[in-house]
Amino acid sequence: MSGDSPRNKRNGFTTMDGGQRPPRQKRMGKNVGIAAAVIIVILVLGFNATYEIKEQEQAVLITLGQASAVTEPGLHFKIPFIQQVRKVNTTIQGFAIGYSTDSNSVNEDESLMITSDFNFIDVDFYVEYRYSDPVKALYASRDPLKILRNISQSCIRNVIGSYPVDDVLTTGKNEIQAAIKEMILAQLETQDIGVQLVNITIQDSEPPTAEVMEAFKAVETAKQGKETALNNANKYRNEQLPSAQARADGIIKDAEAQKTERINEATAQVARFNAMYQEYIKNPAVTKQRMFYEAMEEVLPGLKVIIESPGGDMQTIYPIEPFTGSTDNAAVPDQAASETPAENN
């Protein structure tokens, strides 16, 4: 035959040396490919072959028992039946020690502690943590949070037991928190359970009973009164110190002035004595006589003179002042003179 019949051309058949595929087979191949893709998608979705990691999550991909961390957020694929995924929340979380966050009730088994001065006290803490290594957090221990709680309670009791009750209640809270945090971090580094301590804070600290609480309040009131008295005393001291210092400076300056004055006076007297001594050397007799008269002028006005009669039977005392011109005792010689004739008779 020299050519194809019209029927064969309509059905898409050619001779053996034409080499063309029938159009019906092409359509069947496309349909099979689409069906296979749909089946694959159904299988992927049906067997959870995809998983999504959020921004604050990390995942652990387990392949035939081998765990590896997946930290990049977004959509990821896994092999069904072969790979498994466990997610870990990496945000900061927390738990309470000594009380319940749900009911806010006290847990005395955890909160009741003893201080270094043998006082009982209730102390509540709040521990903040995050998972730093998801693989270790899931497989390094059975319950990492329980380990963290036990470590925290042990460190808390150890540190609280080394401080007096006053520090736990008032001034030593920051120092206590820092010491507990440092101790917990050291133990977590040794345990290596994939959990990181973010912070630990004292929520509340108070005596265990109402009577003890009242006693502590009275102590605190007394301490505040002591601080007030000390502040008032310091204020008074600061007010008095300048005036006292000024008075002391004045006394010192007066003493210095008197010292200088006496030194100058002594120096002048020495110079005068030296001058007199030079004159004495020149004429000793005249100088002695003049010095005797000057001494008598200074001494006699303060003396009483006794005059005795030649017979020795009459004594009269005369003050020396009238003879020196004093007017205060001018009537004394008259009285003495009036008494003398009577004695003579």
mmCIF file of N, CA and C in Angstrom, residues 43-110:
data_model
loop_
_atom_site.group_PDB
_atom_site.id
_atom_site.type_symbol
_atom_site.label_atom_id
_atom_site.label_comp_id
_atom_site.label_asym_id
_atom_site.label_seq_id
_atom_site.Cartn_x
_atom_site.Cartn_y
_atom_site.Cartn_z
ATOM 1 N N LEU A 43 -0.354 10.802 50.874
ATOM 2 C CA LEU A 43 0.472 10.028 51.788
ATOM 3 C C LEU A 43 1.266 10.928 52.737
ATOM 4 N N VAL A 44 1.814 12.024 52.158
ATOM 5 C CA VAL A 44 2.591 12.946 52.983
ATOM 6 C C VAL A 44 1.717 13.552 54.079
ATOM 7 N N LEU A 45 0.545 14.021 53.683
ATOM 8 C CA LEU A 45 -0.358 14.625 54.658
ATOM 9 C C LEU A 45 -0.928 13.595 55.606
ATOM 10 N N GLY A 46 -1.181 12.422 55.114
ATOM 11 C CA GLY A 46 -1.797 11.404 55.945
ATOM 12 C C GLY A 46 -0.858 10.858 56.993
ATOM 13 N N PHE A 47 0.394 10.757 56.696
ATOM 14 C CA PHE A 47 1.372 10.194 57.637
ATOM 15 C C PHE A 47 2.210 11.279 58.332
ATOM 16 N N ASN A 48 1.776 12.552 58.357
ATOM 17 C CA ASN A 48 2.453 13.652 59.054
ATOM 18 C C ASN A 48 3.920 13.750 58.660
ATOM 19 N N ALA A 49 4.169 13.865 57.420
ATOM 20 C CA ALA A 49 5.537 13.982 56.920
ATOM 21 C C ALA A 49 6.070 15.394 57.044
ATOM 22 N N THR A 50 5.274 16.353 57.468
ATOM 23 C CA THR A 50 5.730 17.735 57.662
ATOM 24 C C THR A 50 5.463 18.157 59.114
ATOM 25 N N TYR A 51 6.264 19.071 59.578
ATOM 26 C CA TYR A 51 6.059 19.658 60.900
ATOM 27 C C TYR A 51 6.559 21.098 60.867
ATOM 28 N N GLU A 52 6.000 21.910 61.768
ATOM 29 C CA GLU A 52 6.317 23.338 61.795
ATOM 30 C C GLU A 52 6.918 23.705 63.157
ATOM 31 N N ILE A 53 7.973 24.511 63.108
ATOM 32 C CA ILE A 53 8.628 25.005 64.321
ATOM 33 C C ILE A 53 8.342 26.497 64.435
ATOM 34 N N LYS A 54 7.796 26.903 65.564
ATOM 35 C CA LYS A 54 7.490 28.316 65.788
ATOM 36 C C LYS A 54 8.733 29.066 66.273
ATOM 37 N N GLU A 55 8.575 30.373 66.406
ATOM 38 C CA GLU A 55 9.715 31.225 66.752
ATOM 39 C C GLU A 55 10.297 30.877 68.117
ATOM 40 N N GLN A 56 9.449 30.535 69.081
ATOM 41 C CA GLN A 56 9.904 30.274 70.443
ATOM 42 C C GLN A 56 9.907 28.786 70.748
ATOM 43 N N GLU A 57 10.229 27.998 69.742
ATOM 44 C CA GLU A 57 10.292 26.550 69.898
ATOM 45 C C GLU A 57 11.574 26.015 69.276
ATOM 46 N N GLN A 58 11.946 24.839 69.743
ATOM 47 C CA GLN A 58 12.972 24.036 69.108
ATOM 48 C C GLN A 58 12.464 22.606 69.048
ATOM 49 N N ALA A 59 12.967 21.868 68.079
ATOM 50 C CA ALA A 59 12.487 20.498 67.888
ATOM 51 C C ALA A 59 13.653 19.523 67.976
ATOM 52 N N VAL A 60 13.314 18.304 68.324
ATOM 53 C CA VAL A 60 14.282 17.208 68.348
ATOM 54 C C VAL A 60 13.807 16.170 67.335
ATOM 55 N N LEU A 61 14.608 15.945 66.292
ATOM 56 C CA LEU A 61 14.277 14.993 65.230
ATOM 57 C C LEU A 61 14.967 13.675 65.561
ATOM 58 N N ILE A 62 14.155 12.641 65.703
ATOM 59 C CA ILE A 62 14.665 11.326 66.099
ATOM 60 C C ILE A 62 14.607 10.419 64.883
ATOM 61 N N THR A 63 15.794 9.978 64.437
ATOM 62 C CA THR A 63 15.906 9.110 63.267
ATOM 63 C C THR A 63 16.493 7.782 63.713
ATOM 64 N N LEU A 64 15.654 6.761 63.772
ATOM 65 C CA LEU A 64 16.079 5.421 64.184
ATOM 66 C C LEU A 64 16.836 5.474 65.515
ATOM 67 N N GLY A 65 16.292 6.256 66.477
ATOM 68 C CA GLY A 65 16.890 6.348 67.806
ATOM 69 C C GLY A 65 17.975 7.391 67.951
ATOM 70 N N GLN A 66 18.402 8.028 66.869
ATOM 71 C CA GLN A 66 19.421 9.064 66.918
ATOM 72 C C GLN A 66 18.745 10.425 66.949
ATOM 73 N N ALA A 67 18.992 11.216 68.009
ATOM 74 C CA ALA A 67 18.334 12.505 68.187
ATOM 75 C C ALA A 67 19.234 13.636 67.710
ATOM 76 N N SER A 68 18.607 14.602 67.067
ATOM 77 C CA SER A 68 19.320 15.802 66.609
ATOM 78 C C SER A 68 18.391 16.997 66.763
ATOM 79 N N ALA A 69 18.990 18.149 67.086
ATOM 80 C CA ALA A 69 18.199 19.353 67.324
ATOM 81 C C ALA A 69 17.908 20.071 66.016
ATOM 82 N N VAL A 70 16.693 20.600 65.914
ATOM 83 C CA VAL A 70 16.274 21.426 64.784
ATOM 84 C C VAL A 70 15.853 22.766 65.366
ATOM 85 N N THR A 71 16.634 23.772 65.090
ATOM 86 C CA THR A 71 16.421 25.063 65.740
ATOM 87 C C THR A 71 15.827 26.124 64.833
ATOM 88 N N GLU A 72 15.865 25.920 63.514
ATOM 89 C CA GLU A 72 15.371 26.947 62.600
ATOM 90 C C GLU A 72 13.846 26.895 62.529
ATOM 91 N N PRO A 73 13.169 28.037 62.761
ATOM 92 C CA PRO A 73 11.706 28.028 62.663
ATOM 93 C C PRO A 73 11.246 27.882 61.215
ATOM 94 N N GLY A 74 10.018 27.412 61.062
ATOM 95 C CA GLY A 74 9.441 27.242 59.729
ATOM 96 C C GLY A 74 8.942 25.832 59.505
ATOM 97 N N LEU A 75 8.666 25.506 58.231
ATOM 98 C CA LEU A 75 8.121 24.199 57.848
ATOM 99 C C LEU A 75 9.267 23.247 57.528
ATOM 100 N N HIS A 76 9.199 22.034 58.093
ATOM 101 C CA HIS A 76 10.241 21.029 57.881
ATOM 102 C C HIS A 76 9.568 19.707 57.516
ATOM 103 N N PHE A 77 10.358 18.825 56.886
ATOM 104 C CA PHE A 77 9.856 17.520 56.460
ATOM 105 C C PHE A 77 10.547 16.425 57.245
ATOM 106 N N LYS A 78 9.825 15.320 57.358
ATOM 107 C CA LYS A 78 10.375 14.136 57.994
ATOM 108 C C LYS A 78 9.937 12.910 57.219
ATOM 109 N N ILE A 79 10.638 11.825 57.453
ATOM 110 C CA ILE A 79 10.302 10.569 56.775
ATOM 111 C C ILE A 79 9.289 9.821 57.634
ATOM 112 N N PRO A 80 8.107 9.560 57.114
ATOM 113 C CA PRO A 80 7.097 8.853 57.907
ATOM 114 C C PRO A 80 7.591 7.478 58.356
ATOM 115 N N PHE A 81 7.189 7.093 59.550
ATOM 116 C CA PHE A 81 7.505 5.807 60.176
ATOM 117 C C PHE A 81 8.987 5.661 60.536
ATOM 118 N N ILE A 82 9.830 6.545 60.063
ATOM 119 C CA ILE A 82 11.258 6.434 60.336
ATOM 120 C C ILE A 82 11.724 7.556 61.272
ATOM 121 N N GLN A 83 11.239 8.734 61.039
ATOM 122 C CA GLN A 83 11.629 9.886 61.837
ATOM 123 C C GLN A 83 10.454 10.359 62.695
ATOM 124 N N GLN A 84 10.788 10.768 63.941
ATOM 125 C CA GLN A 84 9.808 11.330 64.859
ATOM 126 C C GLN A 84 10.301 12.696 65.352
ATOM 127 N N VAL A 85 9.336 13.544 65.730
ATOM 128 C CA VAL A 85 9.658 14.909 66.145
ATOM 129 C C VAL A 85 9.050 15.169 67.518
ATOM 130 N N ARG A 86 9.864 15.739 68.410
ATOM 131 C CA ARG A 86 9.380 16.211 69.716
ATOM 132 C C ARG A 86 9.789 17.679 69.859
ATOM 133 N N LYS A 87 8.824 18.500 70.231
ATOM 134 C CA LYS A 87 9.061 19.941 70.322
ATOM 135 C C LYS A 87 9.284 20.357 71.773
ATOM 136 N N VAL A 88 10.110 21.405 71.933
ATOM 137 C CA VAL A 88 10.442 21.935 73.254
ATOM 138 C C VAL A 88 10.197 23.436 73.237
ATOM 139 N N ASN A 89 9.493 23.910 74.254
ATOM 140 C CA ASN A 89 9.233 25.345 74.392
ATOM 141 C C ASN A 89 10.471 26.012 75.018
ATOM 142 N N THR A 90 11.055 26.976 74.314
ATOM 143 C CA THR A 90 12.284 27.627 74.780
ATOM 144 C C THR A 90 12.024 28.987 75.423
ATOM 145 N N THR A 91 10.778 29.342 75.655
ATOM 146 C CA THR A 91 10.496 30.606 76.341
ATOM 147 C C THR A 91 10.833 30.491 77.828
ATOM 148 N N ILE A 92 10.906 31.628 78.491
ATOM 149 C CA ILE A 92 11.188 31.646 79.929
ATOM 150 C C ILE A 92 9.940 31.184 80.681
ATOM 151 N N GLN A 93 10.097 30.169 81.486
ATOM 152 C CA GLN A 93 9.007 29.622 82.286
ATOM 153 C C GLN A 93 9.412 29.668 83.760
ATOM 154 N N GLY A 94 8.497 29.295 84.634
ATOM 155 C CA GLY A 94 8.810 29.372 86.050
ATOM 156 C C GLY A 94 7.912 28.494 86.896
ATOM 157 N N PHE A 95 8.352 28.293 88.143
ATOM 158 C CA PHE A 95 7.557 27.572 89.122
ATOM 159 C C PHE A 95 7.848 28.160 90.498
ATOM 160 N N ALA A 96 6.921 27.963 91.413
ATOM 161 C CA ALA A 96 7.023 28.528 92.762
ATOM 162 C C ALA A 96 7.532 27.485 93.736
ATOM 163 N N ILE A 97 8.253 27.967 94.748
ATOM 164 C CA ILE A 97 8.720 27.130 95.848
ATOM 165 C C ILE A 97 8.214 27.754 97.138
ATOM 166 N N GLY A 98 7.417 27.018 97.886
ATOM 167 C CA GLY A 98 6.887 27.523 99.147
ATOM 168 C C GLY A 98 5.432 27.917 99.089
ATOM 169 N N TYR A 99 4.876 28.018 97.920
ATOM 170 C CA TYR A 99 3.463 28.364 97.790
ATOM 171 C C TYR A 99 2.954 27.862 96.442
ATOM 172 N N SER A 100 1.629 27.876 96.274
ATOM 173 C CA SER A 100 0.990 27.436 95.039
ATOM 174 C C SER A 100 0.574 28.651 94.222
ATOM 175 N N THR A 101 0.977 28.672 92.960
ATOM 176 C CA THR A 101 0.606 29.798 92.095
ATOM 177 C C THR A 101 -0.869 29.777 91.723
ATOM 178 N N ASP A 102 -1.503 28.614 91.791
ATOM 179 C CA ASP A 102 -2.920 28.529 91.433
ATOM 180 C C ASP A 102 -3.818 29.045 92.550
ATOM 181 N N SER A 103 -3.600 28.536 93.762
ATOM 182 C CA SER A 103 -4.452 28.924 94.892
ATOM 183 C C SER A 103 -3.800 29.935 95.822
ATOM 184 N N ASN A 104 -2.531 30.233 95.596
ATOM 185 C CA ASN A 104 -1.780 31.175 96.435
ATOM 186 C C ASN A 104 -1.741 30.720 97.891
ATOM 187 N N SER A 105 -1.773 29.415 98.104
ATOM 188 C CA SER A 105 -1.721 28.862 99.452
ATOM 189 C C SER A 105 -0.282 28.496 99.797
ATOM 190 N N VAL A 106 0.012 28.481 101.094
ATOM 191 C CA VAL A 106 1.375 28.240 101.561
ATOM 192 C C VAL A 106 1.640 26.738 101.626
ATOM 193 N N ASN A 107 2.827 26.354 101.176
ATOM 194 C CA ASN A 107 3.291 24.979 101.299
ATOM 195 C C ASN A 107 4.404 24.960 102.347
ATOM 196 N N GLU A 108 4.035 24.634 103.597
ATOM 197 C CA GLU A 108 4.991 24.735 104.691
ATOM 198 C C GLU A 108 6.138 23.743 104.560
ATOM 199 N N ASP A 109 5.919 22.629 103.882
ATOM 200 C CA ASP A 109 7.002 21.671 103.704
ATOM 201 C C ASP A 109 8.160 22.281 102.922
ATOM 202 N N GLU A 110 7.843 23.200 102.034
ATOM 203 C CA GLU A 110 8.880 23.850 101.236
ATOM 204 C C GLU A 110 9.302 25.200 101.805
#
